[in-house]
PDB file of C-alpha atoms in Angstrom:
ATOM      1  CA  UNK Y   1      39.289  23.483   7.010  1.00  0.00           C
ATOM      2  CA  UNK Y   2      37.401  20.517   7.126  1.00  0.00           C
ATOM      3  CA  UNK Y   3      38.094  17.681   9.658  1.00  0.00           C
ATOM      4  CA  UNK Y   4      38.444  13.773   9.475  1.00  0.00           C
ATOM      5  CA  UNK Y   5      37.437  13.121  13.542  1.00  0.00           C
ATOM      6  CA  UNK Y   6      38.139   9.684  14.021  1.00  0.00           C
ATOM      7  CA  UNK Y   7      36.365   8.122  17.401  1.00  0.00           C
ATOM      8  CA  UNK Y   8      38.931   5.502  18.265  1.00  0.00           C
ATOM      9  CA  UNK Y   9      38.105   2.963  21.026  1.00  0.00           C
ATOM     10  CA  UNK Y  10      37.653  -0.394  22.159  1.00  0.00           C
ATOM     11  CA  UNK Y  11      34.710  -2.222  20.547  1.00  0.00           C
ATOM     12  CA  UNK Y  12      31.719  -1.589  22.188  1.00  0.00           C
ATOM     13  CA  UNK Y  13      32.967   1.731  24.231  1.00  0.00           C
ATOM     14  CA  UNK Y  14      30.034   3.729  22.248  1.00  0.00           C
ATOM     15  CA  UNK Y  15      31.711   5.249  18.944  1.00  0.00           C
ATOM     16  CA  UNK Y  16      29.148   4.350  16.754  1.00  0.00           C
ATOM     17  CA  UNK Y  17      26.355   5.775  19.378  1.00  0.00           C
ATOM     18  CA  UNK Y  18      28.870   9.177  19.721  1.00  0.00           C
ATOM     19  CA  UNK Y  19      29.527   9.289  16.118  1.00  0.00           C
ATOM     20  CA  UNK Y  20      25.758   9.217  15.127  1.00  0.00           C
ATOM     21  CA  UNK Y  21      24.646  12.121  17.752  1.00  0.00           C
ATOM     22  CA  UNK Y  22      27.584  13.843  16.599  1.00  0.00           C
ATOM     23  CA  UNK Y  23      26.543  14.250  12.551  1.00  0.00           C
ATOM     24  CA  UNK Y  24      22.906  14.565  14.003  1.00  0.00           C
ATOM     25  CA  UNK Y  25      23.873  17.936  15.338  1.00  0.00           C
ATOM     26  CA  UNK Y  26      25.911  19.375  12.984  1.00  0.00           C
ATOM     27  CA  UNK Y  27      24.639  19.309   9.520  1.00  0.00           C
ATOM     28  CA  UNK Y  28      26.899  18.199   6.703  1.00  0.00           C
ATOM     29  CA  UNK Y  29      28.710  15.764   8.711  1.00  0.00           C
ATOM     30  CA  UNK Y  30      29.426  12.406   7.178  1.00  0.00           C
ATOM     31  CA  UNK Y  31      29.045   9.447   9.923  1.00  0.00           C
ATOM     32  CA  UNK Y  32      31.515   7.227   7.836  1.00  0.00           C
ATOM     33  CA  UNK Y  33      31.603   3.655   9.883  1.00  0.00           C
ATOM     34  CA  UNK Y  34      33.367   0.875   8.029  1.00  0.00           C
ATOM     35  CA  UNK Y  35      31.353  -1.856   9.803  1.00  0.00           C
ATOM     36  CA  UNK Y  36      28.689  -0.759   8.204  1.00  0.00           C
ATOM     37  CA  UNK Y  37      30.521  -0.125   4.619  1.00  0.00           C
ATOM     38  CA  UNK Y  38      31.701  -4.192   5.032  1.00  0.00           C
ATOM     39  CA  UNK Y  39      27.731  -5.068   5.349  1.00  0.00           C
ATOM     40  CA  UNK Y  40      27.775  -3.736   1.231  1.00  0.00           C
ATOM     41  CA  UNK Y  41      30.213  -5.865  -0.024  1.00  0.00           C
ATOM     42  CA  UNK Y  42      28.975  -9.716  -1.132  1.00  0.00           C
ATOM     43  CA  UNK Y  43      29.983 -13.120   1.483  1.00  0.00           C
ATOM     44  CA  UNK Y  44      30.746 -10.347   3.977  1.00  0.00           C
ATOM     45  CA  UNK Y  45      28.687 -12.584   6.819  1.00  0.00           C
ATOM     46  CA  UNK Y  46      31.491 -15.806   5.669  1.00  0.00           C
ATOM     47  CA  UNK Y  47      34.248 -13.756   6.119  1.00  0.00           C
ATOM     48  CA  UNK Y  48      33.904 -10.631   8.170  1.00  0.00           C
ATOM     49  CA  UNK Y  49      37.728 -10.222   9.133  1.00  0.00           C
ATOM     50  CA  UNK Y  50      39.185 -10.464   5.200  1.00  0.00           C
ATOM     51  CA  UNK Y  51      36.096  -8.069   4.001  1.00  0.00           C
ATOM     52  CA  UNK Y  52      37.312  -5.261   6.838  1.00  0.00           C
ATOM     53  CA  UNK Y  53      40.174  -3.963   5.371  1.00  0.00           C
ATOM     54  CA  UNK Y  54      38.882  -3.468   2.160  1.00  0.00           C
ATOM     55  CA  UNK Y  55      35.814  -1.942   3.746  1.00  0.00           C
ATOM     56  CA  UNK Y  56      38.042   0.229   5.511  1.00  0.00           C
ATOM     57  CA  UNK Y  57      40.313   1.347   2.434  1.00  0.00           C
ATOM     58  CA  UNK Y  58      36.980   2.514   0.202  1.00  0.00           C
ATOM     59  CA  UNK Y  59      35.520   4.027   3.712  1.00  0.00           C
ATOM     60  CA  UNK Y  60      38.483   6.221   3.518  1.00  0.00           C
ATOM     61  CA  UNK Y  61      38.318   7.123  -0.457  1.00  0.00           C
ATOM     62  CA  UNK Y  62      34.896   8.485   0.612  1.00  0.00           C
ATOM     63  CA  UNK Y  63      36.103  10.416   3.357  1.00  0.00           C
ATOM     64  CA  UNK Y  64      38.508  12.176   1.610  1.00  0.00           C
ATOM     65  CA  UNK Y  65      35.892  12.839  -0.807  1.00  0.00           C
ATOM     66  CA  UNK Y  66      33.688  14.577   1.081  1.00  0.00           C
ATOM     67  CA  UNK Y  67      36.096  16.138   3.017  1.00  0.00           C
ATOM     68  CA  UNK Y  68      37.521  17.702  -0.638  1.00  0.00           C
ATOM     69  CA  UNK Y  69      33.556  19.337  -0.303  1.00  0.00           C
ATOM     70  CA  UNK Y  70      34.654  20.933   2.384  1.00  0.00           C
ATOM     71  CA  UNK Y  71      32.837  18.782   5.305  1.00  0.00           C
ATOM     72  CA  UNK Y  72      33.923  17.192   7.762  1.00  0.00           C
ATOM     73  CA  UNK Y  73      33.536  13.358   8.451  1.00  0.00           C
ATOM     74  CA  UNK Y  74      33.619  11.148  11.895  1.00  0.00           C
ATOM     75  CA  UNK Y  75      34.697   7.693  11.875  1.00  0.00           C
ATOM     76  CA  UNK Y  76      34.103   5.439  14.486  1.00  0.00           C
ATOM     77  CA  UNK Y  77      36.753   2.650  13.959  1.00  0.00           C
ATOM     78  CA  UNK Y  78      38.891   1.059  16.103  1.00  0.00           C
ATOM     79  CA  UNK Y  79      42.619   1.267  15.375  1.00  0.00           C
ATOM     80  CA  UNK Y  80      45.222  -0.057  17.761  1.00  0.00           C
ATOM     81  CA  UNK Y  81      47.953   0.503  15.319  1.00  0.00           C
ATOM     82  CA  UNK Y  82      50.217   3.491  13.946  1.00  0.00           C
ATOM     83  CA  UNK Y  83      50.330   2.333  10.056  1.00  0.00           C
ATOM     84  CA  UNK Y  84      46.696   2.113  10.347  1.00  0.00           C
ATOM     85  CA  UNK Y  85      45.849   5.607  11.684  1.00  0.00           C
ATOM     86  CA  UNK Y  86      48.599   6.735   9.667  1.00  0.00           C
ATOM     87  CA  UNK Y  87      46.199   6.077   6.925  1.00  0.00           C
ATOM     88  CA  UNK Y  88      43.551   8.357   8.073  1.00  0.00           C
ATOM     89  CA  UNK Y  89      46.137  11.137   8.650  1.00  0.00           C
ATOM     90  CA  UNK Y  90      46.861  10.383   5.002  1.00  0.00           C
ATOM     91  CA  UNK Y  91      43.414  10.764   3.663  1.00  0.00           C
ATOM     92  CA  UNK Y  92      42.729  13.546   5.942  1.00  0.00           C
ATOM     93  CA  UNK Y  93      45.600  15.204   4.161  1.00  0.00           C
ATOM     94  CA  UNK Y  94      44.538  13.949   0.563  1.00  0.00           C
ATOM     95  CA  UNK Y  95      41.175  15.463   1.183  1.00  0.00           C
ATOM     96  CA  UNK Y  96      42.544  19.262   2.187  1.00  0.00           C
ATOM     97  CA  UNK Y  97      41.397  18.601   6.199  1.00  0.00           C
ATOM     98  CA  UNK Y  98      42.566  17.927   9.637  1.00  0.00           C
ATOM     99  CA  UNK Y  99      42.814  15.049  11.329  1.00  0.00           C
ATOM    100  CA  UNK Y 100      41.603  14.661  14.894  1.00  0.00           C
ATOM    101  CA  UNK Y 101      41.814  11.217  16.818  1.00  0.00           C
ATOM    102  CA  UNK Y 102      40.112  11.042  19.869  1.00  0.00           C
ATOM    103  CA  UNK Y 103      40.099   7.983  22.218  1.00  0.00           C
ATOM    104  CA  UNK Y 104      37.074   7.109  23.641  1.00  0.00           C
ATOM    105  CA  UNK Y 105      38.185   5.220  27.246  1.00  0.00           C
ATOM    106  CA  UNK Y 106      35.641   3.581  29.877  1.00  0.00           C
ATOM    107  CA  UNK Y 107      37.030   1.589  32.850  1.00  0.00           C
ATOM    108  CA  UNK Y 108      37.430  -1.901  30.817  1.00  0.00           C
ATOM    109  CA  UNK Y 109      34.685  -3.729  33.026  1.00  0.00           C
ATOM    110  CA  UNK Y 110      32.385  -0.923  32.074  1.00  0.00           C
ATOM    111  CA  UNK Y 111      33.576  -1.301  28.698  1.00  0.00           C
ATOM    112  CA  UNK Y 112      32.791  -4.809  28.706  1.00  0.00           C
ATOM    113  CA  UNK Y 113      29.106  -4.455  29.986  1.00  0.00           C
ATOM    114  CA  UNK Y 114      28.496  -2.215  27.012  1.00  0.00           C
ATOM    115  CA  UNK Y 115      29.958  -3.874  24.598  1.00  0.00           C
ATOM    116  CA  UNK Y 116      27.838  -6.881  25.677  1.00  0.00           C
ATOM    117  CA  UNK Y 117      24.763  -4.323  26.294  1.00  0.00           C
ATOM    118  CA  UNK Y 118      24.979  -3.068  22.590  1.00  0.00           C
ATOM    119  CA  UNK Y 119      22.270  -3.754  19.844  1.00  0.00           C
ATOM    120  CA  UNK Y 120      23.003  -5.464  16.567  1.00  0.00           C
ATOM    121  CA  UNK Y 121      26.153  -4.587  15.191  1.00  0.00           C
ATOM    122  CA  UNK Y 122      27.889  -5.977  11.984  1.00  0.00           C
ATOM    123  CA  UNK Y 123      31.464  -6.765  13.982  1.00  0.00           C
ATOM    124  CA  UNK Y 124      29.591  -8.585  16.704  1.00  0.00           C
ATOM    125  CA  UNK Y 125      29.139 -11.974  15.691  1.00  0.00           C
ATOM    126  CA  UNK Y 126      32.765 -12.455  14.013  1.00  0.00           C
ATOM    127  CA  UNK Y 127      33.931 -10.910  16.982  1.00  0.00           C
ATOM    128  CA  UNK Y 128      32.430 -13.926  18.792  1.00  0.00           C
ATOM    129  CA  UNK Y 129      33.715 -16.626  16.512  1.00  0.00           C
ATOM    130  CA  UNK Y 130      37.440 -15.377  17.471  1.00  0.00           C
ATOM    131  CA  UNK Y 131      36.592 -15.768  21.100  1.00  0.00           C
ATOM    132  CA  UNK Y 132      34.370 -12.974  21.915  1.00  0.00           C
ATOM    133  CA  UNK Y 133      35.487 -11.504  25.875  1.00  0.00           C
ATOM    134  CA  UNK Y 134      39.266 -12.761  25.186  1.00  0.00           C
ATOM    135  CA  UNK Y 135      39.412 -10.954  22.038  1.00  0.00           C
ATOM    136  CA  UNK Y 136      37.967  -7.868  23.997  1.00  0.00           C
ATOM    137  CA  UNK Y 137      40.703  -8.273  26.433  1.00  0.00           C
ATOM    138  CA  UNK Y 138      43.318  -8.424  23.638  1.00  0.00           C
ATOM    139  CA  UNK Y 139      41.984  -5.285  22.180  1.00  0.00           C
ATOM    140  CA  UNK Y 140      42.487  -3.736  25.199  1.00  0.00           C
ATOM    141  CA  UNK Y 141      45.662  -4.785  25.149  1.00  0.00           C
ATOM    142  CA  UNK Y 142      46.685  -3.614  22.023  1.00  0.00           C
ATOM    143  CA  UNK Y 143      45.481  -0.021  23.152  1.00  0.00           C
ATOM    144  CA  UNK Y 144      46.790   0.308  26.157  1.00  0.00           C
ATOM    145  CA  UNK Y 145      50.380  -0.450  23.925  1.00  0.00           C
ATOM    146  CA  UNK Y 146      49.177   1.630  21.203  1.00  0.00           C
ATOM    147  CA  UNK Y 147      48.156   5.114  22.999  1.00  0.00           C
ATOM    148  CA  UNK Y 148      51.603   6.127  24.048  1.00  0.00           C
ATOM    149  CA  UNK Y 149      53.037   5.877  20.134  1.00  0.00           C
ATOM    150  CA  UNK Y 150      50.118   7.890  19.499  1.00  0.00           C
ATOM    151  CA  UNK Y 151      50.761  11.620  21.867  1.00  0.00           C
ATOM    152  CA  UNK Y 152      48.867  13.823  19.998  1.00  0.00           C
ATOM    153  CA  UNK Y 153      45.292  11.960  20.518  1.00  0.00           C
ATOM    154  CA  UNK Y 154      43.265  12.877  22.524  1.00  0.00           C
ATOM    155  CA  UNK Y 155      41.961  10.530  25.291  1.00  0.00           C
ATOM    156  CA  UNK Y 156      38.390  11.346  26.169  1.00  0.00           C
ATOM    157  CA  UNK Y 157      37.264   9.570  29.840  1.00  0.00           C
ATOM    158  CA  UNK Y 158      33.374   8.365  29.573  1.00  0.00           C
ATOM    159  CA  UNK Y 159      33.054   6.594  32.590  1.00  0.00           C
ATOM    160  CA  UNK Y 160      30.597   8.842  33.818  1.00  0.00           C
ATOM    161  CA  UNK Y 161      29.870  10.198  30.735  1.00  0.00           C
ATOM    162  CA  UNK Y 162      25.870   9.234  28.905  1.00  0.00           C
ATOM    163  CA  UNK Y 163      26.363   9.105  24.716  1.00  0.00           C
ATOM    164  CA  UNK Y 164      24.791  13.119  24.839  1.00  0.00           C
ATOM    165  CA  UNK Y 165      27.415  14.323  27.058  1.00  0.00           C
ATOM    166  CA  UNK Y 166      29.971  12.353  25.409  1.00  0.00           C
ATOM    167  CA  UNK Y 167      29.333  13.890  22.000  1.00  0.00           C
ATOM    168  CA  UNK Y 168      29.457  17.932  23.725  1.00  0.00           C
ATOM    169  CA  UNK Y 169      32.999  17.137  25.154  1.00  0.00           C
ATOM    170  CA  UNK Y 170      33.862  15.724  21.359  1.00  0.00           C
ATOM    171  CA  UNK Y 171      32.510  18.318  19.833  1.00  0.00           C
ATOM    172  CA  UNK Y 172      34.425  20.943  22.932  1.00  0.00           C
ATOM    173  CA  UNK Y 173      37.676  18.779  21.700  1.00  0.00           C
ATOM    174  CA  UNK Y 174      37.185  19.426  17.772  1.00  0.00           C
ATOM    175  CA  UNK Y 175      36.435  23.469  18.379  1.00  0.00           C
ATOM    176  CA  UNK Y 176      40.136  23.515  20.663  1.00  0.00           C
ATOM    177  CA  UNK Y 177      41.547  21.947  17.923  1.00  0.00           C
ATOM    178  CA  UNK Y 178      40.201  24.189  15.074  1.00  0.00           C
ATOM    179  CA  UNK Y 179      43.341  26.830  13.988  1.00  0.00           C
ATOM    180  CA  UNK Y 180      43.293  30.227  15.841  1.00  0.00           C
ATOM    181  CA  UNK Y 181      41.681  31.873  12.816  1.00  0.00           C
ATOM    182  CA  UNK Y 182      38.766  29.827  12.546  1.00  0.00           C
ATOM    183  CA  UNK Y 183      37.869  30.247  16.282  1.00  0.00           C
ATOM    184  CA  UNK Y 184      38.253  33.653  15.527  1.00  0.00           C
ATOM    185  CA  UNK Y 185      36.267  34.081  12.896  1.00  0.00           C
ATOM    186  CA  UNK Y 186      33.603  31.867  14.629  1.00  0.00           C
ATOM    187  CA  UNK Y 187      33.944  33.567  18.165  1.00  0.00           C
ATOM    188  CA  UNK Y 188      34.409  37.398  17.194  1.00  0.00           C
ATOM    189  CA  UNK Y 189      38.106  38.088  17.500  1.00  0.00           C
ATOM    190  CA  UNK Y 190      39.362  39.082  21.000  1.00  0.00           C
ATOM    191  CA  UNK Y 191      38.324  42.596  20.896  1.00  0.00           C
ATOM    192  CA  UNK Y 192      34.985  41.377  21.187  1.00  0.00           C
ATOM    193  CA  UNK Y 193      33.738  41.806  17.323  1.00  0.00           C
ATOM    194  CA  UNK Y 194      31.433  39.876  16.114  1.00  0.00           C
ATOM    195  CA  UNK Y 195      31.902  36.956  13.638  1.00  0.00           C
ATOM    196  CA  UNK Y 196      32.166  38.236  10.301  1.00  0.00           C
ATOM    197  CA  UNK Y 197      28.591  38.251   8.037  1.00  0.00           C
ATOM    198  CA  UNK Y 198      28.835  35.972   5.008  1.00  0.00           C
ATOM    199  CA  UNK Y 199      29.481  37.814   1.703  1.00  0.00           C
TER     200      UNK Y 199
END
């Protein structure tokens, strides 16, 4: 079954870097970021904040496209509330796959430095018309209220975690996640059998 893994985090925590790594390793893997799907649409520089959510809506027609291929897709994208993720789990489901939320978390005063540490980024300069470290602070906010709606993500700790060893314990949490017949068939079943050979 294929899998919709949405990285979900406060801007700047690293989902883009993660998510990146992540489809560089395993082959077939959409990285699907709607920041980057708003920098296609016309006047998107004028008016960053009303292009999003349609950015976001045709960012999830694609997913569930290619997840209907049968491969899976991670979106970086920062949700901080249930109708919105909601909507993934809906296109997950449209799509035939899984959905898998996963919560990247840094201490926020490390979160801070890297969000102000990151490179050129489509969100970054609407971000700082709106008030730039207050609106980080409100985001933070907002998740802090949003995680406990939300008990079956999973929160992933990076504070001492580099982007490489971030993307192994994503890719640990995707495998636990995968249903017991998969694993199976990927592991050798528990007798110790090998995985079985493609027809």
């Amino acid at each position: 079954m294929a899998r919709l893994i949405h990285l979900n985090g406060p801007s700047g925590v690293g989902k883009s870097t993660v998510a990146r790594r992540y489809a560089d390793l395993h082959p077939g893997v959409l990285d699907l970021e709607a920041d980057q799907v708003v920098t296609m649409i016309g006047g998107w520089r004028a008016a960053f904040w009303d292009t999003l959510p349609l950015a976001r809506r045709l960012a999830l027609v694609m997913a569930e496209t290619h997840l209907r291929a049968g491969y899976d897709v991670v979106m970086p994208q920062l949700v901080a509330r249930v109708d919105q993720a909601e909507r993934f789990e809906e296109a997950a489901r449209a799509g035939g796959g899984e959905y898998v939320e996963i919560m990247l978390a840094a201490p926020r005063p490390q979160a801070k430095a890297r969000f102000n540490g990151r490179g050129d980024h489509a969100a970054t300069d609407a971000m700082a018309e709106l008030g730039g470290p207050v609106l980080l602070d409100r985001i933070h906010d907002h998740v802090a209220e949003y995680l406990p709606l939300r008990p079956q993500c999973t929160v992933l700790d990076t504070e001492h975690l580099n982007p490489d060893e971030t993307c192994a314990r994503v890719a640990e949490i995707v495998a636990r996640r995968a249903p017991a017949e998969v694993r199976r068939a990927r592991n050798g079943d528990q007798t110790g059998n090998p995985p079985p050979s493609p027809a």
